[in-house]
PDB file of C-alpha atoms in Angstrom:
ATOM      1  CA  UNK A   1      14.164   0.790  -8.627  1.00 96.00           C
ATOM      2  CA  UNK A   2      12.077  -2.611  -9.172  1.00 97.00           C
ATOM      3  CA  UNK A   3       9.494  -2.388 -11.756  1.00 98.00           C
ATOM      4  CA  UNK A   4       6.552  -4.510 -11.231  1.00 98.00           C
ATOM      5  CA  UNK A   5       4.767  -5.846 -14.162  1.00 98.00           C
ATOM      6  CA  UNK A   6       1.226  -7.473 -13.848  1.00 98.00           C
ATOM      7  CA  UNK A   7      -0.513  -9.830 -16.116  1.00 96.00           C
ATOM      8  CA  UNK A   8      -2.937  -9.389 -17.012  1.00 97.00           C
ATOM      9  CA  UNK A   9      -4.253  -5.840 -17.024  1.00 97.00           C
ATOM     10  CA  UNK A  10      -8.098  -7.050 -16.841  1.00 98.00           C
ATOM     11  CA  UNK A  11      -9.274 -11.340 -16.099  1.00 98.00           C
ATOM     12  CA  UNK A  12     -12.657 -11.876 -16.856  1.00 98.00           C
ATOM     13  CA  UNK A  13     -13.797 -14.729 -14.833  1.00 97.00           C
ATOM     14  CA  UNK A  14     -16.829 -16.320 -13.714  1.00 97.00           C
ATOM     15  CA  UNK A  15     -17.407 -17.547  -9.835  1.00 97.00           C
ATOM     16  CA  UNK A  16     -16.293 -20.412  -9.571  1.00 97.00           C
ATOM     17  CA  UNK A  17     -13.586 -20.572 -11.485  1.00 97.00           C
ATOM     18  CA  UNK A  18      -9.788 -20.486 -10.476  1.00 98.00           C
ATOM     19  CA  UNK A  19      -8.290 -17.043 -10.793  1.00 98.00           C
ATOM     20  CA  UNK A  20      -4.001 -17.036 -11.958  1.00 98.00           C
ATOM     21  CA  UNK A  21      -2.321 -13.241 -11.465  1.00 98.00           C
ATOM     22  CA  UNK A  22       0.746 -12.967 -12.260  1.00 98.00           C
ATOM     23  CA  UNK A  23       3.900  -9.969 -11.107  1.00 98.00           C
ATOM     24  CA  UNK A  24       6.972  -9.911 -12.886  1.00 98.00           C
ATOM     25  CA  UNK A  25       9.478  -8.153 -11.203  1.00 98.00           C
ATOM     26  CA  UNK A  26      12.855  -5.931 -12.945  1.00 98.00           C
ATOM     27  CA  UNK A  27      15.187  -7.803 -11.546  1.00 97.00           C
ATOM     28  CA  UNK A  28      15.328 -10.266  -8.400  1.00 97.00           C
ATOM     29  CA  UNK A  29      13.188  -9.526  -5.250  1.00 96.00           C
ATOM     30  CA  UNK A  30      15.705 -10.017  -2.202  1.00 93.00           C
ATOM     31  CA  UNK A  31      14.197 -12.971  -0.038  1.00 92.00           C
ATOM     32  CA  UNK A  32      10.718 -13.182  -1.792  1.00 93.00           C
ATOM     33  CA  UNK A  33      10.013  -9.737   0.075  1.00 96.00           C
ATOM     34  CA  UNK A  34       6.462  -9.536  -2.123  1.00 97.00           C
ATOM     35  CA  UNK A  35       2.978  -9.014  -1.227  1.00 98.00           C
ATOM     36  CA  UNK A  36      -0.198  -9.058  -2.660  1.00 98.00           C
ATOM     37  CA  UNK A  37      -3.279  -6.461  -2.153  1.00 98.00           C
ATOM     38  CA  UNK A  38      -7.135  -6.849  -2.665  1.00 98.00           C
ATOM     39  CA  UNK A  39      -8.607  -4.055  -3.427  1.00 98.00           C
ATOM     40  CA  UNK A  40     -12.325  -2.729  -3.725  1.00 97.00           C
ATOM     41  CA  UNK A  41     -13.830   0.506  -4.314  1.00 94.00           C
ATOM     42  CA  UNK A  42     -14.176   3.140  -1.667  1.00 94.00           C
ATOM     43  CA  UNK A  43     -12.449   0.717   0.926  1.00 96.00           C
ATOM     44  CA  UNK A  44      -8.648   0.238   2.335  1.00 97.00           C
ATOM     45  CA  UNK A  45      -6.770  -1.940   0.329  1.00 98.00           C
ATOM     46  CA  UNK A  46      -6.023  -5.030   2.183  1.00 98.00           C
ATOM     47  CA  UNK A  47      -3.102  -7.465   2.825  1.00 98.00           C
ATOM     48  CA  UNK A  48      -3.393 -10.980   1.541  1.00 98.00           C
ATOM     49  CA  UNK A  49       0.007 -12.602   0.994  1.00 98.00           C
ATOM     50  CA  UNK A  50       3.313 -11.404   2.466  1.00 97.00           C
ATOM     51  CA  UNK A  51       6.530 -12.422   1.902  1.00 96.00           C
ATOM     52  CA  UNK A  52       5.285 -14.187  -1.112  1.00 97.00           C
ATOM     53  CA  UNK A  53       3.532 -17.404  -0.183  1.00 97.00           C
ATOM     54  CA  UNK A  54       2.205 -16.757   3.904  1.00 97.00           C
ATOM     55  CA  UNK A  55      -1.202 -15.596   3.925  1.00 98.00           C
ATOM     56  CA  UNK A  56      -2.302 -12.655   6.038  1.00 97.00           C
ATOM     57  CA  UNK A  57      -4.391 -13.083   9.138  1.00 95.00           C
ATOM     58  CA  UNK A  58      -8.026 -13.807   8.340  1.00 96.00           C
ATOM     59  CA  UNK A  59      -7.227 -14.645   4.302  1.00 98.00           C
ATOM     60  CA  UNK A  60      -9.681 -17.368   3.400  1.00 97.00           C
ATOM     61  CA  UNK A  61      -7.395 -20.619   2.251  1.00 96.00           C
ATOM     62  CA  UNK A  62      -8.629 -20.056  -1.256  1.00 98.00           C
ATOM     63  CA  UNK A  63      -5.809 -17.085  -1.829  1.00 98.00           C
ATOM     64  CA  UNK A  64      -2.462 -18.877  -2.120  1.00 98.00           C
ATOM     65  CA  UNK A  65       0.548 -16.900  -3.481  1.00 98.00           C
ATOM     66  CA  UNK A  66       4.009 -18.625  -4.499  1.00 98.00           C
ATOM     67  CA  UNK A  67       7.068 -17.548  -6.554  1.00 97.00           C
ATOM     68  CA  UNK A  68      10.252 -16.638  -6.495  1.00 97.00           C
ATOM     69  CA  UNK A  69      13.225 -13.911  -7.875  1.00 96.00           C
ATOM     70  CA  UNK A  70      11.594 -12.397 -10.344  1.00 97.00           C
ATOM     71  CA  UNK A  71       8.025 -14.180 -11.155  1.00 98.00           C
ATOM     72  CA  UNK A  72       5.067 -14.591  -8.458  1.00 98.00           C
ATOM     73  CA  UNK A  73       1.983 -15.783  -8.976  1.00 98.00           C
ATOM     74  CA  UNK A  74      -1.601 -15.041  -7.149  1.00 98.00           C
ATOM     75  CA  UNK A  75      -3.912 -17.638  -7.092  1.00 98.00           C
ATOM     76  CA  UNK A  76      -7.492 -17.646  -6.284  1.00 98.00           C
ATOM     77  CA  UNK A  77      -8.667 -21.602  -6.318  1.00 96.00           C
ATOM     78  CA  UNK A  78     -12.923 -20.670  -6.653  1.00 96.00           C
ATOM     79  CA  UNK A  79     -13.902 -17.394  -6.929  1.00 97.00           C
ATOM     80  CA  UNK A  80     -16.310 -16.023  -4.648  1.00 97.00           C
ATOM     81  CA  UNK A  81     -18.518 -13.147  -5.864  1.00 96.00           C
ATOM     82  CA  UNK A  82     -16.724 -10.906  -3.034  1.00 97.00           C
ATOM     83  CA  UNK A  83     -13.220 -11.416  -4.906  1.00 98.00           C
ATOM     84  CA  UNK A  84     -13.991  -9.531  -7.372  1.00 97.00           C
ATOM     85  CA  UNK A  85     -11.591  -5.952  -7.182  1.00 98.00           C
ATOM     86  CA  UNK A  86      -7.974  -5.018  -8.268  1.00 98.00           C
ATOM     87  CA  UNK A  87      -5.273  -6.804  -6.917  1.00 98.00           C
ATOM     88  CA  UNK A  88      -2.095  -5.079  -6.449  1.00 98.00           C
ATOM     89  CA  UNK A  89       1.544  -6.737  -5.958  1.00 98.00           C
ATOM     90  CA  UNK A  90       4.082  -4.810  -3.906  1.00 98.00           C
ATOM     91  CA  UNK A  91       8.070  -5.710  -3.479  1.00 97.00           C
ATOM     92  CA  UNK A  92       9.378  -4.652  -0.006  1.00 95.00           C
ATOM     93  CA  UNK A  93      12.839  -5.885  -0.606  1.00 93.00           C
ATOM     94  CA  UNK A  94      14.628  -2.819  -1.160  1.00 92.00           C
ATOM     95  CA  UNK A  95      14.188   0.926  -1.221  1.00 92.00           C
ATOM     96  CA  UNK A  96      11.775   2.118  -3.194  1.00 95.00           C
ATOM     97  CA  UNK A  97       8.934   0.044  -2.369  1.00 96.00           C
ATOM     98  CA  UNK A  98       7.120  -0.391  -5.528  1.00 97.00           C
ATOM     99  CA  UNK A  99       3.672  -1.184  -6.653  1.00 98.00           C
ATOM    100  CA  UNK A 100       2.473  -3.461  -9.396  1.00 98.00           C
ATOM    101  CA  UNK A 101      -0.103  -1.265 -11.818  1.00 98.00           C
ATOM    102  CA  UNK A 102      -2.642  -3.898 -11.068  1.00 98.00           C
ATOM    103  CA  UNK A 103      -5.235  -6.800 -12.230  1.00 98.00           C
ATOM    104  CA  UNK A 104      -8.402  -6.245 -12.677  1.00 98.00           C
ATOM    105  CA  UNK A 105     -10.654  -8.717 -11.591  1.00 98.00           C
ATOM    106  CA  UNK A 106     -13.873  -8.717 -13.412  1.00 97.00           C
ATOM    107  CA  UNK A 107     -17.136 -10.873 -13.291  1.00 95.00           C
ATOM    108  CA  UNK A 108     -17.917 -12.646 -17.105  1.00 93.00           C
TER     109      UNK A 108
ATOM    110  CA  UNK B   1      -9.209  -3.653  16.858  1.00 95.00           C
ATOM    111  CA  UNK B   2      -5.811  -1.681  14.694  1.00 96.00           C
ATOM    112  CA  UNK B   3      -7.417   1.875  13.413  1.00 97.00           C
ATOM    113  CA  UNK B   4      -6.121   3.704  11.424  1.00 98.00           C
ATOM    114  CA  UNK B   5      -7.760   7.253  10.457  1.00 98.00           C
ATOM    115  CA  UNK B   6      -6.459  10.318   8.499  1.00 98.00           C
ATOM    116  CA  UNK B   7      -7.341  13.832   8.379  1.00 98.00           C
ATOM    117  CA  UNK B   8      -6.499  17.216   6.729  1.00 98.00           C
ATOM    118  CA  UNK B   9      -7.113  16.536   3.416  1.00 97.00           C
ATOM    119  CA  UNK B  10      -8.830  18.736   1.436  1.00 98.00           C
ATOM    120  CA  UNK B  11      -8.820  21.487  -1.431  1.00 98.00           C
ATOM    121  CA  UNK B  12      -4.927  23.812  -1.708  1.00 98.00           C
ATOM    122  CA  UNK B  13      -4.059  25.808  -4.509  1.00 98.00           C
ATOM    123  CA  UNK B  14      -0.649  24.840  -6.364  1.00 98.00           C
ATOM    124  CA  UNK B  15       2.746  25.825  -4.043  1.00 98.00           C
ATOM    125  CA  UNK B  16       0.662  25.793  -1.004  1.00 98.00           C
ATOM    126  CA  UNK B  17       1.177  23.449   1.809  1.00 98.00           C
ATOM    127  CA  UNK B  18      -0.856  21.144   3.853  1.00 98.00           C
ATOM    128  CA  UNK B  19      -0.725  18.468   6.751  1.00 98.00           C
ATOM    129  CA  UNK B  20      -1.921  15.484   6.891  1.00 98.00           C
ATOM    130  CA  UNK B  21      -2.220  13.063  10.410  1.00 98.00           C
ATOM    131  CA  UNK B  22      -3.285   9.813  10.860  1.00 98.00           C
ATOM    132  CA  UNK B  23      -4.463   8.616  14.082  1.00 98.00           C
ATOM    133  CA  UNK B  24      -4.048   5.212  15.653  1.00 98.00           C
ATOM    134  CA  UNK B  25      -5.405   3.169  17.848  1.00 97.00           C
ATOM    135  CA  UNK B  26      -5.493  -0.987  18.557  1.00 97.00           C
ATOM    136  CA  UNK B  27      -1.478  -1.705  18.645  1.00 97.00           C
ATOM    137  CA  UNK B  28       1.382  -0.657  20.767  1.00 97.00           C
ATOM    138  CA  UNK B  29       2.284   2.470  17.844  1.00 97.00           C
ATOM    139  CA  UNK B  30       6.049   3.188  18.516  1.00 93.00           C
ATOM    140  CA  UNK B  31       6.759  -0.580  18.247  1.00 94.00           C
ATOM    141  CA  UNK B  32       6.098  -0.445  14.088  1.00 95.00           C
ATOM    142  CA  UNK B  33       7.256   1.285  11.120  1.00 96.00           C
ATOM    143  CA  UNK B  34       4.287   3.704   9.230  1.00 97.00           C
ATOM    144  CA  UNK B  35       3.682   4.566   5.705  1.00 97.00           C
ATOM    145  CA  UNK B  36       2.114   6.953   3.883  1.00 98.00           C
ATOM    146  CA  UNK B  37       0.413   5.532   0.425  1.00 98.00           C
ATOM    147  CA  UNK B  38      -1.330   7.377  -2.212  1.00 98.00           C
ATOM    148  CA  UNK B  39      -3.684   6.585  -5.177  1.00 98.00           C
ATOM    149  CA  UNK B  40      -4.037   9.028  -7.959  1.00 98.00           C
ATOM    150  CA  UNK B  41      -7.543   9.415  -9.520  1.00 96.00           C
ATOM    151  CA  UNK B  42      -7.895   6.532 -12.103  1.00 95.00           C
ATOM    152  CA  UNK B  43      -4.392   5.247 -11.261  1.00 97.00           C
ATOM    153  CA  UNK B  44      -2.832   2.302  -8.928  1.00 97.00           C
ATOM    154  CA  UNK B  45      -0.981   2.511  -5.825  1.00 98.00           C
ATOM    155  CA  UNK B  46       2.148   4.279  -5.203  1.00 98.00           C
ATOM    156  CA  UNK B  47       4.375   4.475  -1.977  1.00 97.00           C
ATOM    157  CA  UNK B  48       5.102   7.979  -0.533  1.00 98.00           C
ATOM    158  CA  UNK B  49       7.265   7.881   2.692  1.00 97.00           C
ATOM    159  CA  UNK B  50       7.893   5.382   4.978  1.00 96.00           C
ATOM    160  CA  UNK B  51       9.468   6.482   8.765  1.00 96.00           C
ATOM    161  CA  UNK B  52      10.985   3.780  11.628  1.00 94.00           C
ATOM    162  CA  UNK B  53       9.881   3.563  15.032  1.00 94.00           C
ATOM    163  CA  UNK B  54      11.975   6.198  16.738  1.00 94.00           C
ATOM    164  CA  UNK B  55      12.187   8.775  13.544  1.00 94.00           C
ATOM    165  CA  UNK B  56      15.804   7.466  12.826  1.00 93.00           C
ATOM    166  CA  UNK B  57      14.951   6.237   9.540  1.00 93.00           C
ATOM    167  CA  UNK B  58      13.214   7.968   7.171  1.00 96.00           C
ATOM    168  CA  UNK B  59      12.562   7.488   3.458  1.00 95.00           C
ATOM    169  CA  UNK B  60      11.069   8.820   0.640  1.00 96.00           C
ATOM    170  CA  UNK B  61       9.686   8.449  -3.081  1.00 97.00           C
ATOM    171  CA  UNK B  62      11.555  10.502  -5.409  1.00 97.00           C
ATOM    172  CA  UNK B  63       8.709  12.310  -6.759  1.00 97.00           C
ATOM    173  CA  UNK B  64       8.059  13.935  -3.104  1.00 98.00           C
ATOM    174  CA  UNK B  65      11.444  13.963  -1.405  1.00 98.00           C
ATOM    175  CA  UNK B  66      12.788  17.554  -0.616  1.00 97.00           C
ATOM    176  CA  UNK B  67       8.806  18.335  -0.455  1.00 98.00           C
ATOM    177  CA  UNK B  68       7.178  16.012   1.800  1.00 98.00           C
ATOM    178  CA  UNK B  69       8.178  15.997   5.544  1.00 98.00           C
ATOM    179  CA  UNK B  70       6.875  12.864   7.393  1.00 98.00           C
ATOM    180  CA  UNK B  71       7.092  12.632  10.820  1.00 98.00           C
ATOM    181  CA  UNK B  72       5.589  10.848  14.122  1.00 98.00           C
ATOM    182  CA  UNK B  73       4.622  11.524  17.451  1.00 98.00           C
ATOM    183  CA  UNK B  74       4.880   8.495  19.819  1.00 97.00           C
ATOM    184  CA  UNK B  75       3.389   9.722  22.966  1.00 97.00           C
ATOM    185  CA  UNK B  76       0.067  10.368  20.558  1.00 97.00           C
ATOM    186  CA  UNK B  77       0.112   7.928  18.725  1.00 98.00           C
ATOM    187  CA  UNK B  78       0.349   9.780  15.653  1.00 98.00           C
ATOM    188  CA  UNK B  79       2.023   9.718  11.827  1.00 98.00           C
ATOM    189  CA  UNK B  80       1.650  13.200   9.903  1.00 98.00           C
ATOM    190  CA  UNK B  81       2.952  13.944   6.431  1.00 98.00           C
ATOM    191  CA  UNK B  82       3.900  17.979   6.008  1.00 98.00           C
ATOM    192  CA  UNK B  83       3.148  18.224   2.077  1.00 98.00           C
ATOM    193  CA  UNK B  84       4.621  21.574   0.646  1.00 98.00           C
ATOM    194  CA  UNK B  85       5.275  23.272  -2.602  1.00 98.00           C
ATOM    195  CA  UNK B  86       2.075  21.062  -3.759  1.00 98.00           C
ATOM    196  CA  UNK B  87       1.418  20.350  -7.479  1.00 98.00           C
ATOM    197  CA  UNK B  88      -1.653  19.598  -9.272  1.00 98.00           C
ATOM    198  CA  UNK B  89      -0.194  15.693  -9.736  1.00 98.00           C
ATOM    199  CA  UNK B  90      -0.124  15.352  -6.326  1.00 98.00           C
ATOM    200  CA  UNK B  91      -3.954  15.256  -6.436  1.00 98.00           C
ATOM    201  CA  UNK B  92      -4.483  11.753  -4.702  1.00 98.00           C
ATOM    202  CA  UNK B  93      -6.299   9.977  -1.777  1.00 98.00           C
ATOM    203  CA  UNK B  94      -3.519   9.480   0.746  1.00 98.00           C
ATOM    204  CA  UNK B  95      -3.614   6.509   3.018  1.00 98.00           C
ATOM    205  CA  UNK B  96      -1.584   5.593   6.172  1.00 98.00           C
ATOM    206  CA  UNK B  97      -0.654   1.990   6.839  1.00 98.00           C
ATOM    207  CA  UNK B  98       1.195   0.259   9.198  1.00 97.00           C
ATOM    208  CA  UNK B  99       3.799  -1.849   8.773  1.00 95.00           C
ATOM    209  CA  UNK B 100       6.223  -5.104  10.371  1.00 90.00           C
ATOM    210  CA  UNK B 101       8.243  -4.681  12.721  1.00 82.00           C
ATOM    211  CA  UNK B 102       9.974  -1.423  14.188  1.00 74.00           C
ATOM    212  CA  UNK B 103      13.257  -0.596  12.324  1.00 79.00           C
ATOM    213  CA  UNK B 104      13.852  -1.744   9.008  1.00 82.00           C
ATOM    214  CA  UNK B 105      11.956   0.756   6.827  1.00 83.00           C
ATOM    215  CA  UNK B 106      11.137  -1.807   3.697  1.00 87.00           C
ATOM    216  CA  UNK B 107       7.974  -3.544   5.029  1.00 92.00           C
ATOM    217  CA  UNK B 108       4.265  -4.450   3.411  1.00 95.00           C
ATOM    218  CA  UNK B 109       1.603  -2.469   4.703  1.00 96.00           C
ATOM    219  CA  UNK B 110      -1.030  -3.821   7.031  1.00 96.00           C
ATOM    220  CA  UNK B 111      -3.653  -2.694   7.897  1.00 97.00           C
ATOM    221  CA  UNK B 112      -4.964   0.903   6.106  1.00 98.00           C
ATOM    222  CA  UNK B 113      -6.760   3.822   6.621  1.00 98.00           C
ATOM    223  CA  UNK B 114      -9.730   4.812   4.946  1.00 97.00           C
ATOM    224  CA  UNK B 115      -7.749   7.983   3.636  1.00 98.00           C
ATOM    225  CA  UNK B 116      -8.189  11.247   3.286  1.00 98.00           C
ATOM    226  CA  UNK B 117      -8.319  12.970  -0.160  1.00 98.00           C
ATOM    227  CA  UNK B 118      -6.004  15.593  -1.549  1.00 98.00           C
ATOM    228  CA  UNK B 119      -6.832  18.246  -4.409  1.00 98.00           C
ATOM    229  CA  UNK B 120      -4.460  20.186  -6.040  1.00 98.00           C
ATOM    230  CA  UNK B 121      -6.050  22.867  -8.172  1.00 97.00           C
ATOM    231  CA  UNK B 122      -6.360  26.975  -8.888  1.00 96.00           C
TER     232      UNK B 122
END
């Protein structure tokens, strides 16, 4: 099973400013099979990034994911007040699919 | 519009059994793989069962397989998830999703449900 590790557990950030999450994986995700989740209280979680880098339909150009193997990055270039939630990372490369435990986004 | 909604959630004492469906709407259903997703009270997310377009694939986590049945009905337009011999840790709010593509079970999941809780308790 891949373990996903995210850093950190809380970022306290102001609007405005550029937002870095990070997912370290166990060992190597096969062919960057990793996506990233926004997620907000009482709604669906939704899709942002797939297959590490490719931004989900709809995904304002300010989300931008990259990485590779075992580190991947989620960046967030100016925070809008909306994009504050927890952010999940999820490997779909092999069986089990696996969750990060998730970054909290908080407003400073 | 994809929609996704759940039902049958809802209050079961420990080693009692429930059913849970999800119904769709918005996309051509037995063309994609679908997912079942939980979220423990207070925790993050964790993956439950996954199931291919035409039921020939199934998988599940370890902490439900041999418990969990999930299964689909194409002609409705349907995903269920047979829960039985239910603990108190399987207390959760229980999402469907759909994922990419129609065979290969490993996929993200995209879109959600709004889910449907789950309560475990005597």
């Amino acid at each position: 099973e891949i373990v996903l590790t995210q850093s950190p557990g809380t970022l306290s950030l102001s609007p405005g400013e550029r937002a870095t999450l990070s997912c370290r994986a166990s060992q190597s995700v096969i062919s960057s099979y990793l996506a990233w989740y926004q997620h907000k209280p009482g709604q669906a979680p939704r899709l942002l990034i797939y297959s590490a880098s490719s931004r989900a339909t709809g995904i304002p150009d300010r989300f931008s994911g990259s990485g590779s193997g075992t580190d991947f990055t989620l960046t967030i270039s100016r925070l809008e007040p909306e994009d504050f939630a927890v952010y999940y990372c999820q490997q779909y490369g092999s069986s089990p699919l696996t969750f990060g435990q998730g970054t909290r986004l908080e407003i400073k | 519009e994809v929609q996704l909604v759940e039902s049958g959630g809802g209050l079961v004492q420990p080693g009692r059994s429930l059913r849970l469906s999800c119904t769709t709407s918005g996309f051509t259903f037995d063309d994609y793989v679908m997912h079942w997703v939980r979220q423990a009270p207070g925790k993050g997310l964790e993956w439950v069962a996954s199931i291919n377009w035409n039921s020939g694939g199934v998988e599940y986590s370890d902490s439900v397989k041999g418990r969990f049945t999930i299964s689909r009905d194409n002609a409705n337009n349907s995903l269920y998830l047979q829960m039985n011999s239910l603990r108190p840790e399987d207390t959760a709010l229980y999402y469907c999703a759909k994922g990419w593509g129609g065979l290969v079970i490993t996929s993200w999941f995209d879109p959600w449900g709004q889910g449907t809780l789950v309560t475990v308790s005597s």
